[in-house]
Every structure is written in C-alpha cells, then in structure tokens.
Amino acid sequence: SSDHLRHVESMAQLPSGAGKISHLNAVILGETLASEENDLVFPSQDFSRQALVSSPEQYRKMYERSIQDPAGFWSEIASQFYWKEKWDPEVYNENIDVRKGTVKFEWFKGASTNISYNALDRNIEAGNGGKVAIYWEGNEPGDDEQLTYAELLEKVCQLANYLKHVGVRKGAAVVIYLPMLMELLISMLACARIGAVHSVVFAGFSAESLAQRIIDCKPKVVITCNAVRRGPKAIHLKDIVDSAINESVKSGVPVGLCLTFENQSAMKREDTKWQEGRDVWWQDVVPQFPTKCAVEWVDAEDPLFLLYTSGSTGKPKGVLHTTGGYMVYTATTFKYAFDHKPSDIYWCTADCGWITGHSYVTYGPLLNGATVVVFEGAPNYPNSGRCWDIVDKYKVTLFYTAPTLVRSLMREGDEYVTRYHRKSLRVLGSVGEPINPSAWRWFYNVVGDSRCPISDTWWQTETGGFMITPLPGAWPQKPGSATFPFFGVQPVIVDEKGNEIEGECSGYLCIKKSWPGAFRTLYGDHERYQTTYFKPFAGYYFTGDGCSRDKDGYFWLTGRVDDVINVSGHRIGTAEVESALVSHPHCAEAAVVGVEHEIKGQSIYAFVSLVEGVSYSEGIRKSLILAVRNQIGAFAAPDKIHWAPALPKTRSGKIMRRILRKIASGQLDELGDTSTLADPNVVDQLIALSDC
Ligand code: WTA
C-alpha cells in the first residue's frame, strides 16, 4: 500500500453504538419509532415543528434535488443574494478528475458581487440597520461593546477607505494578525469590500510562522494590535509582528505598513515599541476617513481570502477561497445547520484565525443578518462558568464550540453550568474533531438540559463550510455521529484501492463532486493542490479523514489518516513539529506522533534523538519545547519528549510511525511485525526509555 494509506489501523475503531440500531429505516420512511431507542436522540416535536427542515422526508427531498439538479438548486439559493451581474449561462463548471486534466472548480463564474456588500448593505437595505450585528465581550467580565449593522458598515467603510488611500488595490494581499476584537471582523470585511485578499493568521502563531506566511503572500499591509489579554496574562502581539516583519525583510519581502490597533485595556501606546515610518496607529488614521465607501465588484471566482493550514508535509498550505460560491455556501450551511431565525443570538467560540471563525463567526452569520457574540477572552477566566455567564448575559440561542472545550468544562463539574439559566439555548454545535459520545451526552444533558439538538458539523479549511452535519430538526441524532451530508455534498467511502464501498463500512472519506464552498487552489501551487487532494484517489477529493457508515447510513468520522494531528481542534502537521525540533542544534532526528488525550483529543508526542556526545537533560528537553513554541506557537508544543537513542526504521530508512504510535500510547502488546526493521533492538531500547 502506498504512503498515504499508512494508518489503516486507526479506522478499524468504530465508535461504540454505531450500527446497533436496526429500525431507523422506519424513521427515514416516515414511520414512527419509539424514542427510547438507546442510541437515538430525537429532537422534540416542538423543535422540529418550527425547524427550517423538520423531517427526514423534507431533508431527503431537498437533498435529492440538490444532487440531481445542482445548478437549479444552488442558483435558486444564490438568487437571494445581490449580484451586480448574474452568472451566465453556466452555474458551475468542474473537473475533479486529474486523469482528465487540470482540476478546476468554478461556481457562478462571470457573475459579479461583493460579500461585504451582501453581509452588510444588503441587510441594512432590508431594514436591519438597527439590529445588533456584534456583541463584543472582552476578557474582563463587564467589558463589552456592541455594533449595529449600520455602525459596523461605517467602521468597515472607514477602514476600506484607509486601505485604498494607502494603495491597497483589488487582488492585493493583507495579513491580519489580531485577536478576537471587533477590529478583526472589521478588517476582514474591509478587505472584502475593496476586493483585497485577506490572510488572517491566528494570533497564537509565533513570529516565525507569521513571517513564513508574510513571505508567501507578500502583503502590502499587516494589521495587528499592540497587545491582548488572555485570562490573567497580557501578550504583546506587536513585538511578535515586529520580529516577523524583520524576518520577512531579510528574505526580501519588505512590509511597508503595519497598521496597529491600540488595545488600551491590554497595553498603553507609550509602552509599545514603534518603528516610525512603518507603524501607524489605527485610531490616529482610520476614524478620519469617510463612513461610506463604494463597493469593488469582483468576479464570483475572484479570491476572497487565503488561510494557511497544516498538511502532512513541511510547509503550511495557503488554502484559497473565492467569493461567490463561498458566500452562498457559508450562508446556506449556517442557516440550515443551526436552524437560524432572525431572532437568534449566535455565539461561536472559535477564533477568526481558523476557518471556523472565517465561515461561522464572520461570513456565514452576517450574511444571514445574524447577531453574533464575539468573545475576546478565555473560556475559563475568571472561572469555568464564564461561557454560561455569557450565554445568559446575551441570551445566546445558538452555541457553537469544540469538543475539547466541552471536555475540559465537563471535568470542572456540573455546578459551573447549572448555576446559570441557559434557558435561551436552542441549538448546540460541535466542530474540529470527533466528539466522543460521553462528551456529547454531557453537552446535551447538562449544558442543553436535554432540550437542544447538537449539530456535530464535519468539515475542513478546504471545504469552506459544513459537509456532513445534522440539520437539527430533521433527524434523530446518534451521539458522536455527524449524521448525513449537507445539500449538494456527495461523500463516499473508498477502500485502499479507491473503490467506493457501499452500505455499512469503513474506509477513506472522499467527495465525489464539487460544491460551491470548495477551495479552488493552494496559493501559488496548483500542482500541490492536485497531488495532495485529487491524486490519492483519482476522480475524488480526498479529505484525509477516515470514516465509517453504519447500517442506517449515519456517517462516523474517525480522525485523520495522514500525518496531521488534531490537538484541541487545532490542526498540526507532524512534519512541522519535527522540522522545528530538528532546527535545535542538539537534535539529530525527531519523529512526532499523536496520542489520544482525554481533554485535547490528541496530544503531541515526540521521539527525539540527540547528536553524538550530547546527553539528555531537563534543560535540553525544555529548550526543544521552546524551539517548537518559537517556530510554530505554544499550541503546538509537545506534551512529551521521549528520548530515542535511535528511531525504528525500515531497511530503506523510512521511520515506522505505526510502531512509534503504539509505544507512545503504551500499547506494547500490539507492536505488530517488527521483523522488517533495520534494527529490531531499537524498539526495546525505546520501551526501556518510556518513563524518562
Ligand atoms: C477534523 C476545522 C470529526 C477532521 C473545521 C478534519 C472533525 C479536520 C470534525 C479539519 C467533526 C473537523 N468530527 N472530525 N465534526 N470537524 N474535524 O481544517 O479531521 O482545522 O479533517 O477545519 O478536523 O480541520 P480544519
């Protein structure tokens, strides 16, 4: 079997409960089924009655239409948006099969529109100018602000005018390195308004990672703030940006302008390091610009943003999304997966530095005219009840978060939850990693008082929006299953040879056809786009995930099957961590694997060989971890460094990660065949060093 198919064993683990239910087909056919059935959790009748999609039959009808007539289905939905000019005549155009030539997805090509206009002006023209667009909740309880749609538009226009004034034109890149301030959303929307391409870098990335991204996309401007508070700490973001820009200057990519928001509650202007001529305070310039700014109409296929994400090999990939299809897709998925109604108050705990924040903090909700809570702080500050305090304060109805947060709050005890009302909650959501059934149940029973359906949304940076997700009023749920595909999505499970397998099965998850929200390329590297995603199983988009389907057709995601690990819902390439470790002068070789972790889902476990003559010490361990923090960011720091006199390799020199994973997770009786190793003794040496 080829390289990318290495982790077959990880997929053999069907979550418990899958496939046990025998009469679900009765429900699908519209008959009734006793809701006491163990693994089925039904939405209440009251919920279903008011839901946008209220039964399996209604879902089926819509789904079938979306598959049989994608052009008709999506163009009808797209017509609800404003297009300066309509697409003509084709709705979409695709080649997903590398064997037939270059892979290409196009939706609504030839149409011109603007996503910022559709998210703001369109809603205001519909009479919602006075509706709250953003409730901003600061790190400190009691520190809050809000903006109506009309006010948000004014702020977006001022920044858009400023960016134009400093020469940012359509197609130019702008890097945004900001925490969850309203200015982050304002920056994204301002770029979109003038056709500039934003590249948001999560403000937890290190200077080196930021530099790498700046060097790749060569922005005219970097937008940041001087500092941010996260829990009790203040982090000096501007210092990180300074060293990133210095680094990129050295690589021949000068950044002429660093627009810096003064985040007064975290740091005073006087205390901020400053480079005259390059650095400009946001507050000194932006408010002077007009509050109206003409929209730059762009082609539906013009780029909207770049977002770097980890893959199984070294360099992060610049995932490129375009305008029209992404707009239609994020808006539609948001609406249906959360059953969004105009009166809802929606809170997604994700950071805009990740795709979830792009699609489901900023674009999807605002395109629906939703009211969005944006939270700057940490969910356990000042204590573990903070989330529910915020839910009660803003009467949040739709709450979307990651399993890792659910598990960490679950550990703190129910009291932190039950002391709050939470009566406003209607739908809960989960994203980023598989949610284990016990966390699902706690989320459902304790947080949602057994009243709120959970939308366990499976998707990826690359997919732009939800791909497999419950529609909360339509289906009985199974804790831990993302249920069924969204409209227009054709997931298939394939075996190692790339043959589709039917019915109850497990294998590799692929997608058969294009969908409007799909990424169009990897920035500057269409070849890598094809090789990574479309060559492993020709004729399909390969997700990198393992998946099984139970006899009722429910999909169960089982985690990555490539060298990507998922730590607290953050996607990290093992190769990136390894490359950070080997950059340490004392590190000869490193191999990184993911191991199961109770709270984080997976944690990073590194096997490290030191160079000749250097002996293992606590000091070196710490400096190795520091190397990772400096090169990637604190969130990628290994939990464990396992000293390795040597790594298990095949005779051709390939590291056998399968064995390392078993050693890391203590499954020593499952090491499997070690006879193909160049030196089988290596394994015993490693086991002996397990506790050092
Ligand atoms: C994983 C995050 C199971 C999956 C939106 C995917 C999930 C990777 C789920 C993408 C889910 C995301 N159930 N696994 N509901 N959601 N994943 O690009 O392995 O940061 O391939 O996008 O997260 O991570 P990314």
mmCIF file of C-alpha atoms in Angstrom, residues 234-495:
data_model
loop_
_atom_site.group_PDB
_atom_site.id
_atom_site.type_symbol
_atom_site.label_atom_id
_atom_site.label_comp_id
_atom_site.label_asym_id
_atom_site.label_seq_id
_atom_site.Cartn_x
_atom_site.Cartn_y
_atom_site.Cartn_z
ATOM 1 C CA ALA A 234 -1.170 40.178 28.506
ATOM 2 C CA ILE A 235 0.505 39.086 25.277
ATOM 3 C CA HIS A 236 2.500 41.658 23.317
ATOM 4 C CA LEU A 237 1.425 40.911 19.781
ATOM 5 C CA LYS A 238 3.179 43.876 18.253
ATOM 6 C CA ASP A 239 6.577 42.513 19.361
ATOM 7 C CA ILE A 240 5.793 39.280 17.542
ATOM 8 C CA VAL A 241 4.789 41.185 14.423
ATOM 9 C CA ASP A 242 7.987 43.279 14.647
ATOM 10 C CA SER A 243 10.199 40.236 14.580
ATOM 11 C CA ALA A 244 8.121 38.604 11.846
ATOM 12 C CA ILE A 245 8.459 41.681 9.654
ATOM 13 C CA ASN A 246 12.207 41.868 10.342
ATOM 14 C CA GLU A 247 12.462 38.264 9.294
ATOM 15 C CA SER A 248 10.497 38.811 6.115
ATOM 16 C CA VAL A 249 12.561 41.894 5.240
ATOM 17 C CA LYS A 250 15.651 39.678 5.455
ATOM 18 C CA SER A 251 14.018 37.323 2.979
ATOM 19 C CA GLY A 252 13.455 40.135 0.541
ATOM 20 C CA VAL A 253 9.787 40.744 1.388
ATOM 21 C CA PRO A 254 9.519 44.223 2.869
ATOM 22 C CA VAL A 255 6.297 45.251 4.588
ATOM 23 C CA GLY A 256 5.794 48.961 4.249
ATOM 24 C CA LEU A 257 2.951 49.450 6.666
ATOM 25 C CA CYS A 258 1.921 47.971 9.968
ATOM 26 C CA LEU A 259 -1.485 49.285 10.989
ATOM 27 C CA THR A 260 -1.703 48.831 14.754
ATOM 28 C CA PHE A 261 -4.863 48.987 16.802
ATOM 29 C CA GLU A 262 -4.235 50.347 20.270
ATOM 30 C CA ASN A 263 -5.861 47.819 22.560
ATOM 31 C CA GLN A 264 -5.830 50.125 25.535
ATOM 32 C CA SER A 265 -7.036 47.738 28.147
ATOM 33 C CA ALA A 266 -4.074 45.458 27.445
ATOM 34 C CA MET A 267 -1.283 47.935 26.796
ATOM 35 C CA LYS A 268 -0.724 51.647 26.551
ATOM 36 C CA ARG A 269 0.501 53.326 23.446
ATOM 37 C CA GLU A 270 3.560 54.715 25.272
ATOM 38 C CA ASP A 271 4.717 51.222 26.169
ATOM 39 C CA THR A 272 4.530 49.899 22.631
ATOM 40 C CA LYS A 273 7.707 49.539 20.597
ATOM 41 C CA TRP A 274 7.372 51.619 17.479
ATOM 42 C CA GLN A 275 9.039 51.963 14.141
ATOM 43 C CA GLU A 276 8.443 55.428 12.728
ATOM 44 C CA GLY A 277 7.573 55.456 9.058
ATOM 45 C CA ARG A 278 6.289 51.894 9.091
ATOM 46 C CA ASP A 279 3.922 51.731 12.045
ATOM 47 C CA VAL A 280 0.655 53.647 12.177
ATOM 48 C CA TRP A 281 -1.926 53.717 14.971
ATOM 49 C CA TRP A 282 -5.337 52.636 13.714
ATOM 50 C CA GLN A 283 -7.039 55.170 15.979
ATOM 51 C CA ASP A 284 -4.966 58.029 14.503
ATOM 52 C CA VAL A 285 -5.933 57.457 10.910
ATOM 53 C CA VAL A 286 -8.946 55.233 10.316
ATOM 54 C CA PRO A 287 -11.627 57.364 12.042
ATOM 55 C CA GLN A 288 -10.720 60.302 9.799
ATOM 56 C CA PHE A 289 -11.933 58.539 6.706
ATOM 57 C CA PRO A 290 -15.472 58.754 5.301
ATOM 58 C CA THR A 291 -18.042 56.290 6.598
ATOM 59 C CA LYS A 292 -19.192 55.444 3.099
ATOM 60 C CA CYS A 293 -17.106 53.502 0.655
ATOM 61 C CA ALA A 294 -18.096 52.357 -2.799
ATOM 62 C CA VAL A 295 -18.001 48.624 -3.267
ATOM 63 C CA GLU A 296 -15.480 46.980 -5.569
ATOM 64 C CA TRP A 297 -17.479 44.473 -7.579
ATOM 65 C CA VAL A 298 -15.499 41.309 -8.077
ATOM 66 C CA ASP A 299 -15.993 38.193 -10.127
ATOM 67 C CA ALA A 300 -17.525 35.291 -8.259
ATOM 68 C CA GLU A 301 -14.259 33.451 -8.859
ATOM 69 C CA ASP A 302 -12.004 36.265 -7.648
ATOM 70 C CA PRO A 303 -10.093 35.332 -4.495
ATOM 71 C CA LEU A 304 -11.621 36.301 -1.170
ATOM 72 C CA PHE A 305 -9.034 35.024 1.251
ATOM 73 C CA LEU A 306 -6.045 32.845 1.902
ATOM 74 C CA LEU A 307 -5.814 30.776 5.022
ATOM 75 C CA TYR A 308 -2.753 28.711 5.792
ATOM 76 C CA THR A 309 -3.293 25.265 7.137
ATOM 77 C CA SER A 310 -1.171 22.264 8.009
ATOM 78 C CA GLY A 311 -0.641 19.305 5.785
ATOM 79 C CA SER A 312 1.302 16.099 6.085
ATOM 80 C CA THR A 313 4.459 17.624 4.658
ATOM 81 C CA GLY A 314 6.521 20.588 5.846
ATOM 82 C CA LYS A 315 5.308 23.928 4.615
ATOM 83 C CA PRO A 316 1.818 25.187 5.512
ATOM 84 C CA LYS A 317 -0.533 25.378 2.586
ATOM 85 C CA GLY A 318 -2.247 28.586 1.527
ATOM 86 C CA VAL A 319 -5.827 27.455 1.061
ATOM 87 C CA LEU A 320 -7.504 29.835 -1.365
ATOM 88 C CA HIS A 321 -11.221 30.545 -1.312
ATOM 89 C CA THR A 322 -13.037 32.618 -3.880
ATOM 90 C CA THR A 323 -16.025 34.880 -3.478
ATOM 91 C CA GLY A 324 -19.332 33.743 -4.939
ATOM 92 C CA GLY A 325 -19.510 30.055 -4.131
ATOM 93 C CA TYR A 326 -18.044 30.579 -0.670
ATOM 94 C CA MET A 327 -20.632 33.265 0.041
ATOM 95 C CA VAL A 328 -23.584 31.150 -0.995
ATOM 96 C CA TYR A 329 -22.249 28.067 0.733
ATOM 97 C CA THR A 330 -21.317 29.513 4.132
ATOM 98 C CA ALA A 331 -24.598 31.397 4.343
ATOM 99 C CA THR A 332 -26.689 28.361 3.450
ATOM 100 C CA THR A 333 -24.882 25.890 5.678
ATOM 101 C CA PHE A 334 -25.087 28.307 8.607
ATOM 102 C CA LYS A 335 -28.782 28.830 8.119
ATOM 103 C CA TYR A 336 -29.722 25.164 7.968
ATOM 104 C CA ALA A 337 -27.260 23.545 10.351
ATOM 105 C CA PHE A 338 -28.164 25.968 13.139
ATOM 106 C CA ASP A 339 -31.767 26.400 12.075
ATOM 107 C CA HIS A 340 -31.109 30.115 12.186
ATOM 108 C CA LYS A 341 -34.015 32.513 12.684
ATOM 109 C CA PRO A 342 -33.810 36.324 12.726
ATOM 110 C CA SER A 343 -34.368 36.429 16.487
ATOM 111 C CA ASP A 344 -31.427 34.151 17.294
ATOM 112 C CA ILE A 345 -28.330 35.248 19.179
ATOM 113 C CA TYR A 346 -25.418 33.213 17.959
ATOM 114 C CA TRP A 347 -22.086 32.569 19.624
ATOM 115 C CA CYS A 348 -19.227 30.613 18.136
ATOM 116 C CA THR A 349 -16.213 30.274 20.412
ATOM 117 C CA ALA A 350 -13.750 29.797 17.545
ATOM 118 C CA ASP A 351 -11.098 32.341 16.716
ATOM 119 C CA CYS A 352 -11.193 34.070 13.321
ATOM 120 C CA GLY A 353 -7.631 32.855 12.863
ATOM 121 C CA TRP A 354 -9.069 29.478 11.877
ATOM 122 C CA ILE A 355 -11.560 28.559 9.181
ATOM 123 C CA THR A 356 -14.388 28.206 11.696
ATOM 124 C CA GLY A 357 -14.015 31.870 12.555
ATOM 125 C CA HIS A 358 -13.989 32.861 8.889
ATOM 126 C CA SER A 359 -17.057 30.915 7.861
ATOM 127 C CA TYR A 360 -19.045 30.830 11.095
ATOM 128 C CA VAL A 361 -18.075 33.895 13.101
ATOM 129 C CA THR A 362 -17.840 36.370 10.266
ATOM 130 C CA TYR A 363 -19.283 35.469 6.883
ATOM 131 C CA GLY A 364 -21.973 32.820 7.331
ATOM 132 C CA PRO A 365 -23.774 34.536 10.234
ATOM 133 C CA LEU A 366 -23.515 38.109 8.943
ATOM 134 C CA LEU A 367 -24.741 37.058 5.506
ATOM 135 C CA ASN A 368 -27.837 35.810 7.339
ATOM 136 C CA GLY A 369 -28.236 39.075 9.218
ATOM 137 C CA ALA A 370 -27.500 37.264 12.458
ATOM 138 C CA THR A 371 -26.495 38.782 15.782
ATOM 139 C CA VAL A 372 -23.076 37.397 16.661
ATOM 140 C CA VAL A 373 -21.318 37.298 20.014
ATOM 141 C CA VAL A 374 -17.553 37.806 19.728
ATOM 142 C CA PHE A 375 -15.533 36.890 22.792
ATOM 143 C CA GLU A 376 -12.004 38.108 23.338
ATOM 144 C CA GLY A 377 -11.129 36.078 26.396
ATOM 145 C CA ALA A 378 -10.553 32.569 27.630
ATOM 146 C CA PRO A 379 -13.481 30.276 28.453
ATOM 147 C CA ASN A 380 -12.176 29.513 31.932
ATOM 148 C CA TYR A 381 -11.493 33.067 33.012
ATOM 149 C CA PRO A 382 -12.208 34.260 35.603
ATOM 150 C CA ASN A 383 -13.669 30.788 36.210
ATOM 151 C CA SER A 384 -15.122 27.798 34.414
ATOM 152 C CA GLY A 385 -18.610 29.270 34.373
ATOM 153 C CA ARG A 386 -17.673 32.088 32.008
ATOM 154 C CA CYS A 387 -19.284 30.562 28.912
ATOM 155 C CA TRP A 388 -22.658 30.172 30.591
ATOM 156 C CA ASP A 389 -22.361 33.615 32.104
ATOM 157 C CA ILE A 390 -22.002 34.933 28.555
ATOM 158 C CA VAL A 391 -24.853 32.742 27.332
ATOM 159 C CA ASP A 392 -27.151 34.224 29.996
ATOM 160 C CA LYS A 393 -25.898 37.765 29.545
ATOM 161 C CA TYR A 394 -26.684 37.894 25.820
ATOM 162 C CA LYS A 395 -29.445 35.271 25.833
ATOM 163 C CA VAL A 396 -27.474 33.171 23.387
ATOM 164 C CA THR A 397 -29.686 30.766 21.454
ATOM 165 C CA LEU A 398 -27.142 29.036 19.201
ATOM 166 C CA PHE A 399 -23.864 27.990 20.802
ATOM 167 C CA TYR A 400 -21.078 26.511 18.684
ATOM 168 C CA THR A 401 -17.848 25.188 20.140
ATOM 169 C CA ALA A 402 -15.211 22.430 20.027
ATOM 170 C CA PRO A 403 -15.230 19.068 21.818
ATOM 171 C CA THR A 404 -12.016 19.976 23.601
ATOM 172 C CA LEU A 405 -13.776 22.831 25.390
ATOM 173 C CA VAL A 406 -16.723 20.597 26.204
ATOM 174 C CA ARG A 407 -14.407 18.002 27.740
ATOM 175 C CA SER A 408 -12.404 20.495 29.748
ATOM 176 C CA LEU A 409 -15.540 22.092 31.197
ATOM 177 C CA MET A 410 -17.045 18.690 31.855
ATOM 178 C CA ARG A 411 -14.052 17.917 34.053
ATOM 179 C CA GLU A 412 -14.655 21.019 36.173
ATOM 180 C CA GLY A 413 -18.032 19.736 37.266
ATOM 181 C CA ASP A 414 -21.696 20.406 36.548
ATOM 182 C CA GLU A 415 -22.028 23.144 39.196
ATOM 183 C CA TYR A 416 -20.298 25.639 36.921
ATOM 184 C CA VAL A 417 -23.006 25.036 34.363
ATOM 185 C CA THR A 418 -26.116 24.506 36.423
ATOM 186 C CA ARG A 419 -25.759 27.737 38.374
ATOM 187 C CA TYR A 420 -26.684 29.554 35.154
ATOM 188 C CA HIS A 421 -30.112 29.570 33.443
ATOM 189 C CA ARG A 422 -29.183 28.673 29.867
ATOM 190 C CA LYS A 423 -32.896 28.739 29.037
ATOM 191 C CA SER A 424 -32.218 30.749 25.899
ATOM 192 C CA LEU A 425 -30.220 27.936 24.264
ATOM 193 C CA ARG A 426 -31.865 26.223 21.284
ATOM 194 C CA VAL A 427 -29.150 24.521 19.287
ATOM 195 C CA LEU A 428 -25.643 23.448 20.269
ATOM 196 C CA GLY A 429 -22.834 22.854 17.822
ATOM 197 C CA SER A 430 -19.557 21.000 17.775
ATOM 198 C CA VAL A 431 -16.610 21.205 15.402
ATOM 199 C CA GLY A 432 -12.956 20.456 14.900
ATOM 200 C CA GLU A 433 -12.587 16.838 15.908
ATOM 201 C CA PRO A 434 -14.755 13.844 16.561
ATOM 202 C CA ILE A 435 -16.886 14.368 19.658
ATOM 203 C CA ASN A 436 -16.825 11.280 21.828
ATOM 204 C CA PRO A 437 -20.249 10.031 22.912
ATOM 205 C CA SER A 438 -19.698 10.798 26.610
ATOM 206 C CA ALA A 439 -18.781 14.412 25.898
ATOM 207 C CA TRP A 440 -21.750 14.592 23.516
ATOM 208 C CA ARG A 441 -24.073 13.365 26.245
ATOM 209 C CA TRP A 442 -22.731 15.800 28.814
ATOM 210 C CA PHE A 443 -23.085 18.662 26.356
ATOM 211 C CA TYR A 444 -26.600 17.534 25.534
ATOM 212 C CA ASN A 445 -27.848 16.663 29.037
ATOM 213 C CA VAL A 446 -26.081 19.187 31.232
ATOM 214 C CA VAL A 447 -25.429 22.214 29.035
ATOM 215 C CA GLY A 448 -28.549 21.873 26.917
ATOM 216 C CA ASP A 449 -30.820 20.416 29.618
ATOM 217 C CA SER A 450 -31.661 17.545 27.228
ATOM 218 C CA ARG A 451 -33.537 20.074 25.138
ATOM 219 C CA CYS A 452 -31.172 21.284 22.426
ATOM 220 C CA PRO A 453 -30.152 19.245 19.393
ATOM 221 C CA ILE A 454 -26.409 19.142 18.722
ATOM 222 C CA SER A 455 -25.086 19.943 15.283
ATOM 223 C CA ASP A 456 -21.865 17.982 15.044
ATOM 224 C CA THR A 457 -20.505 19.637 11.931
ATOM 225 C CA TRP A 458 -17.785 17.860 9.987
ATOM 226 C CA TRP A 459 -15.808 19.979 7.547
ATOM 227 C CA GLN A 460 -12.358 21.388 6.832
ATOM 228 C CA THR A 461 -10.442 24.536 5.970
ATOM 229 C CA GLU A 462 -10.506 23.266 2.414
ATOM 230 C CA THR A 463 -14.246 22.677 2.241
ATOM 231 C CA GLY A 464 -15.151 26.235 3.251
ATOM 232 C CA GLY A 465 -18.287 25.116 5.036
ATOM 233 C CA PHE A 466 -20.135 22.181 6.590
ATOM 234 C CA MET A 467 -20.069 18.959 4.590
ATOM 235 C CA ILE A 468 -21.601 16.365 6.888
ATOM 236 C CA THR A 469 -23.848 17.786 9.554
ATOM 237 C CA PRO A 470 -27.112 17.235 11.321
ATOM 238 C CA LEU A 471 -29.956 19.533 10.416
ATOM 239 C CA PRO A 472 -31.182 19.818 13.965
ATOM 240 C CA GLY A 473 -34.902 19.454 13.389
ATOM 241 C CA ALA A 474 -34.705 16.777 10.741
ATOM 242 C CA TRP A 475 -33.004 13.755 12.168
ATOM 243 C CA PRO A 476 -32.784 11.766 15.326
ATOM 244 C CA GLN A 477 -29.160 12.041 16.322
ATOM 245 C CA LYS A 478 -26.632 9.483 17.433
ATOM 246 C CA PRO A 479 -24.115 10.836 19.930
ATOM 247 C CA GLY A 480 -20.806 11.043 18.113
ATOM 248 C CA SER A 481 -22.089 10.875 14.558
ATOM 249 C CA ALA A 482 -22.091 13.870 12.218
ATOM 250 C CA THR A 483 -25.114 12.169 10.619
ATOM 251 C CA PHE A 484 -25.727 12.993 6.945
ATOM 252 C CA PRO A 485 -24.319 15.092 4.105
ATOM 253 C CA PHE A 486 -25.351 18.685 3.589
ATOM 254 C CA PHE A 487 -27.223 19.610 0.406
ATOM 255 C CA GLY A 488 -25.147 19.135 -2.708
ATOM 256 C CA VAL A 489 -22.449 17.103 -0.980
ATOM 257 C CA GLN A 490 -21.745 13.571 -2.133
ATOM 258 C CA PRO A 491 -19.484 11.855 0.356
ATOM 259 C CA VAL A 492 -18.224 8.407 -0.499
ATOM 260 C CA ILE A 493 -16.183 5.918 1.440
ATOM 261 C CA VAL A 494 -13.442 4.245 -0.561
ATOM 262 C CA ASP A 495 -11.102 1.372 0.125
#
